[in-house]
Coordinates of C-alpha atoms in Angstrom, one line a residue:
L1 CA 37.1 85.4 56.8
L2 CA 38.1 88.2 59.0
E3 CA 37.8 86.0 62.1
L4 CA 40.2 83.5 60.5
V5 CA 42.6 86.2 59.6
Q6 CA 42.5 87.5 63.2
N7 CA 43.2 84.0 64.4
A8 CA 46.2 83.8 62.2
D9 CA 47.3 87.2 63.5
D10 CA 47.1 85.9 67.1
A11 CA 49.3 82.9 66.0
Y12 CA 52.2 85.4 65.5
V13 CA 52.1 86.6 69.1
G14 CA 55.5 85.8 70.6
V15 CA 57.3 85.4 67.2
E16 CA 60.6 87.2 67.3
T17 CA 60.7 90.8 66.1
A18 CA 63.4 90.1 63.6
Q19 CA 61.0 87.8 61.8
Q20 CA 58.3 90.4 61.4
L21 CA 58.8 90.7 57.7
Q22 CA 57.8 87.1 57.4
N23 CA 54.5 87.4 59.2
D24 CA 52.4 86.6 56.2
V25 CA 49.1 84.7 55.6
L26 CA 48.1 82.8 52.5
I27 CA 44.3 82.6 51.7
E28 CA 43.4 80.1 48.9
Y29 CA 39.9 79.5 47.7
R30 CA 39.4 76.9 44.9
G31 CA 36.2 75.2 44.2
N32 CA 34.4 75.0 47.6
I33 CA 37.6 74.6 49.6
L34 CA 39.0 77.5 51.6
R35 CA 42.6 77.2 53.0
I36 CA 44.3 79.7 55.3
S37 CA 47.9 79.3 56.2
N38 CA 50.4 81.1 58.5
K39 CA 53.9 80.8 59.9
G40 CA 53.0 81.6 63.5
V41 CA 53.1 79.4 66.6
A42 CA 51.8 76.0 65.7
F43 CA 49.2 74.0 67.7
D44 CA 50.2 71.9 70.6
K45 CA 48.4 69.3 72.7
D46 CA 47.0 72.0 75.1
S47 CA 45.7 74.2 72.2
V48 CA 44.0 71.2 70.6
E49 CA 42.2 70.3 73.8
R50 CA 41.2 73.9 74.5
L51 CA 39.7 74.2 71.0
S52 CA 37.7 71.0 71.4
Q53 CA 36.5 71.9 74.9
G54 CA 35.1 75.2 73.8
N55 CA 34.8 78.5 75.8
V56 CA 38.2 77.9 77.0
S57 CA 41.1 80.0 75.8
G58 CA 44.8 80.3 76.5
K59 CA 44.9 83.7 74.9
G60 CA 46.3 86.5 77.0
L61 CA 45.8 90.2 76.9
Q62 CA 47.9 90.7 73.8
Y63 CA 45.6 88.8 71.5
I64 CA 42.7 90.1 69.4
G65 CA 40.5 87.0 69.7
N66 CA 39.1 85.2 72.7
K67 CA 37.8 81.8 73.7
G68 CA 37.8 80.3 70.1
I69 CA 34.6 82.2 69.3
G70 CA 36.0 83.2 65.9
F71 CA 36.9 79.6 64.9
R72 CA 33.6 78.2 66.1
S73 CA 31.7 80.7 64.0
I74 CA 33.0 79.1 60.7
L75 CA 31.1 76.0 61.6
N76 CA 27.9 77.7 60.4
W77 CA 29.1 77.5 56.8
A78 CA 31.4 74.5 56.9
Q79 CA 30.7 70.9 56.0
E80 CA 34.2 69.9 57.4
V81 CA 37.2 71.6 58.9
K82 CA 40.7 70.2 59.0
I83 CA 43.7 71.7 60.8
F84 CA 47.2 70.8 59.9
S85 CA 49.6 72.3 62.4
G86 CA 53.0 71.2 63.9
D87 CA 52.7 67.6 64.9
Y88 CA 48.9 67.6 64.7
S89 CA 46.5 66.9 62.0
F90 CA 42.8 66.7 62.9
G91 CA 39.4 67.5 61.7
F92 CA 35.8 68.2 62.6
S93 CA 32.6 67.6 60.7
K94 CA 28.8 67.7 61.2
E95 CA 28.6 64.1 59.8
F96 CA 31.2 62.7 62.2
A97 CA 29.6 64.5 65.3
A98 CA 26.2 63.0 64.3
E99 CA 27.9 59.5 64.1
Q100 CA 29.2 59.9 67.6
L101 CA 25.8 60.9 68.9
E102 CA 24.3 57.9 67.3
Y103 CA 26.9 55.6 68.8
L104 CA 26.2 57.0 72.3
K105 CA 22.5 56.6 71.7
N106 CA 22.9 53.0 70.7
N107 CA 25.2 52.0 73.5
F108 CA 24.1 53.9 76.6
Q109 CA 20.6 53.6 77.9
N110 CA 20.7 56.8 80.0
I111 CA 21.8 58.9 76.9
R112 CA 19.2 57.2 74.7
D113 CA 16.4 58.0 77.2
E114 CA 17.5 61.7 77.3
I115 CA 17.6 61.9 73.5
N116 CA 14.2 60.4 73.2
A117 CA 12.9 63.0 75.7
K118 CA 14.7 65.8 73.9
P119 CA 15.1 64.9 70.2
Q120 CA 16.5 68.3 69.5
I121 CA 19.8 67.4 71.2
T122 CA 22.9 67.5 69.0
F123 CA 26.5 66.5 69.7
P124 CA 28.8 69.6 69.6
I125 CA 31.0 69.3 66.6
L126 CA 34.2 70.5 68.3
W127 CA 33.8 67.7 70.9
A128 CA 34.5 65.1 68.3
P129 CA 37.9 65.7 66.6
Y130 CA 39.4 62.9 64.5
W131 CA 42.8 62.4 63.0
V132 CA 43.4 63.2 59.3
E133 CA 46.3 63.0 56.9
N134 CA 48.7 65.9 57.0
K135 CA 48.2 68.3 54.2
L136 CA 50.2 71.3 55.5
E137 CA 50.9 74.0 53.0
P138 CA 54.6 74.0 52.2
H139 CA 56.6 76.7 53.9
Y140 CA 53.9 77.3 56.5
D141 CA 53.4 76.0 60.0
T142 CA 49.7 75.9 60.2
T143 CA 46.9 75.4 57.6
I144 CA 43.2 75.4 58.2
E145 CA 41.2 73.8 55.5
I146 CA 37.5 74.3 55.3
V147 CA 35.1 72.5 53.0
I148 CA 32.3 75.1 52.5
D149 CA 28.7 73.9 52.8
P150 CA 27.1 74.3 49.3
A151 CA 23.9 75.6 51.0
T152 CA 25.8 78.7 52.0
Q153 CA 27.2 79.5 48.6
N154 CA 24.3 81.7 47.7
D155 CA 24.1 83.6 51.0
D156 CA 24.5 87.4 50.8
W157 CA 27.8 87.1 52.6
N158 CA 29.3 84.0 51.1
V159 CA 33.0 83.2 51.0
Q160 CA 33.5 84.3 47.4
K161 CA 31.9 87.7 48.2
Q162 CA 34.0 88.1 51.3
I163 CA 37.2 87.6 49.3
E164 CA 36.1 89.9 46.5
E165 CA 35.3 92.6 49.0
F166 CA 38.3 92.0 51.4
D167 CA 39.7 95.4 52.2
F168 CA 43.4 95.9 52.5
K169 CA 42.8 98.5 55.3
V170 CA 42.3 95.4 57.6
L171 CA 46.1 95.4 57.8
L172 CA 46.0 98.8 59.6
F173 CA 44.5 97.1 62.7
L174 CA 46.1 93.7 62.7
Q175 CA 49.0 93.7 65.2
N176 CA 51.4 91.2 63.6
I177 CA 50.6 90.3 60.0
T178 CA 52.4 92.3 57.4
K179 CA 51.3 90.5 54.2
I180 CA 48.2 88.6 53.0
S181 CA 48.3 86.7 49.8
I182 CA 45.0 85.7 48.2
K183 CA 44.8 83.0 45.6
T184 CA 41.6 81.9 43.8
D185 CA 40.7 80.1 40.6
S186 CA 41.0 83.5 38.7
D187 CA 43.1 85.8 40.7
F188 CA 46.4 86.0 42.7
Y189 CA 47.2 89.1 44.5
G190 CA 48.8 90.3 47.7
L191 CA 48.1 92.9 50.3
K192 CA 51.2 94.4 52.0
R193 CA 51.9 96.8 55.0
E194 CA 55.0 98.8 55.5
I195 CA 55.6 101.0 58.6
T196 CA 58.0 104.0 58.8
K197 CA 58.5 106.9 61.0
E198 CA 57.5 110.4 59.9
S199 CA 57.7 113.5 62.2
G200 CA 57.6 111.1 65.2
F201 CA 54.3 109.4 63.9
N202 CA 53.9 105.9 62.5
K203 CA 53.2 106.1 58.8
V204 CA 51.6 103.0 57.4
R205 CA 51.7 102.3 53.6
L206 CA 49.3 99.8 52.3
K207 CA 49.7 98.2 48.8
K208 CA 47.7 95.8 46.7
V209 CA 49.8 94.0 44.2
N210 CA 48.9 91.7 41.3
Y211 CA 51.2 88.6 41.3
K212 CA 49.8 87.6 37.9
N213 CA 51.3 90.7 36.5
D214 CA 54.8 90.6 37.9
G215 CA 53.7 92.1 41.2
A216 CA 52.5 95.4 39.7
V217 CA 51.0 97.8 42.3
V218 CA 47.2 98.0 41.8
E219 CA 46.3 100.2 44.7
E220 CA 48.3 102.2 47.3
R221 CA 47.4 104.3 50.2
S222 CA 49.2 105.8 53.3
F223 CA 47.9 106.5 56.8
Y224 CA 49.0 107.9 60.1
N225 CA 48.4 105.3 62.7
F226 CA 47.9 106.1 66.4
K227 CA 47.6 103.4 69.0
R228 CA 47.1 103.1 72.8
D229 CA 47.2 99.6 74.3
D230 CA 48.1 100.1 77.9
E231 CA 44.7 100.5 79.5
K232 CA 43.2 97.6 81.4
I233 CA 39.4 97.4 81.9
A234 CA 37.4 95.1 84.2
H235 CA 34.9 93.0 82.2
K236 CA 32.8 90.3 83.9
G237 CA 35.4 89.9 86.6
D238 CA 38.4 89.5 84.3
D239 CA 41.0 92.1 83.3
S240 CA 41.1 92.8 79.6
L241 CA 43.4 95.1 77.7
L242 CA 41.8 97.9 75.9
K243 CA 43.5 98.5 72.6
I244 CA 42.7 101.6 70.6
S245 CA 44.0 102.1 67.1
V246 CA 43.1 105.1 64.9
A247 CA 44.2 105.5 61.3
I248 CA 44.0 108.8 59.5
P249 CA 44.6 109.1 55.7
C250 CA 47.8 111.0 54.9
D251 CA 45.8 112.7 52.1
F252 CA 43.8 114.9 54.5
S253 CA 41.9 116.5 51.6
S254 CA 40.2 113.1 50.8
F255 CA 39.8 112.5 54.6
E256 CA 38.0 115.8 55.1
S257 CA 35.6 115.1 52.3
C258 CA 34.4 111.9 53.7

């Protein structure tokens, strides 16, 4: 879940500063379907192709994620993934990928021989996108819809548990998102971030509000946030931007007792 939120945060890179108050994410989990929507930069032809190719990323130094690894990780607990974004609506599934492999096996002798020699070969799911009907969440520019594999529902870290334990302190370290709304069959609440200046420092106020109770504040905490993001480091021949962010509770007494 955190990987998907980070991807949504990256989608807001390049969004005008004046729109920062609108940088929100909607997470919905009903039945066995998880939907995550944002108002950031939508997919285009190049980004669709990069996602399908795998290990290729157009992300620059200002992004959290890299090479689509976060997105690919969700395939471990998904039966099917659909993306509705801009002019594109497409999906991926284990079943469709298996059908493509079977097609290749039945129509190409060289592939059939290789599969017979190595029966463990599978067709990469992201190599086989297919078009789907557009079901973009209203008022958003991108929606990712995931049909959860029932076999993962009883895992120690299943989706329901991740949502229940989702910590609003995540907002301290996201660069762009200022609000996350979470809607399930039984709950509807929001996590909000407000940044002000106090004695020259960034003061971050986090709130958890209950939308089913007229937006009543359920929990609130404040932190001083210190960031450094101007140091480049060499990693495997590439330049990466080292971003350091430290948050200290404004209530030092509780901090010291940790």
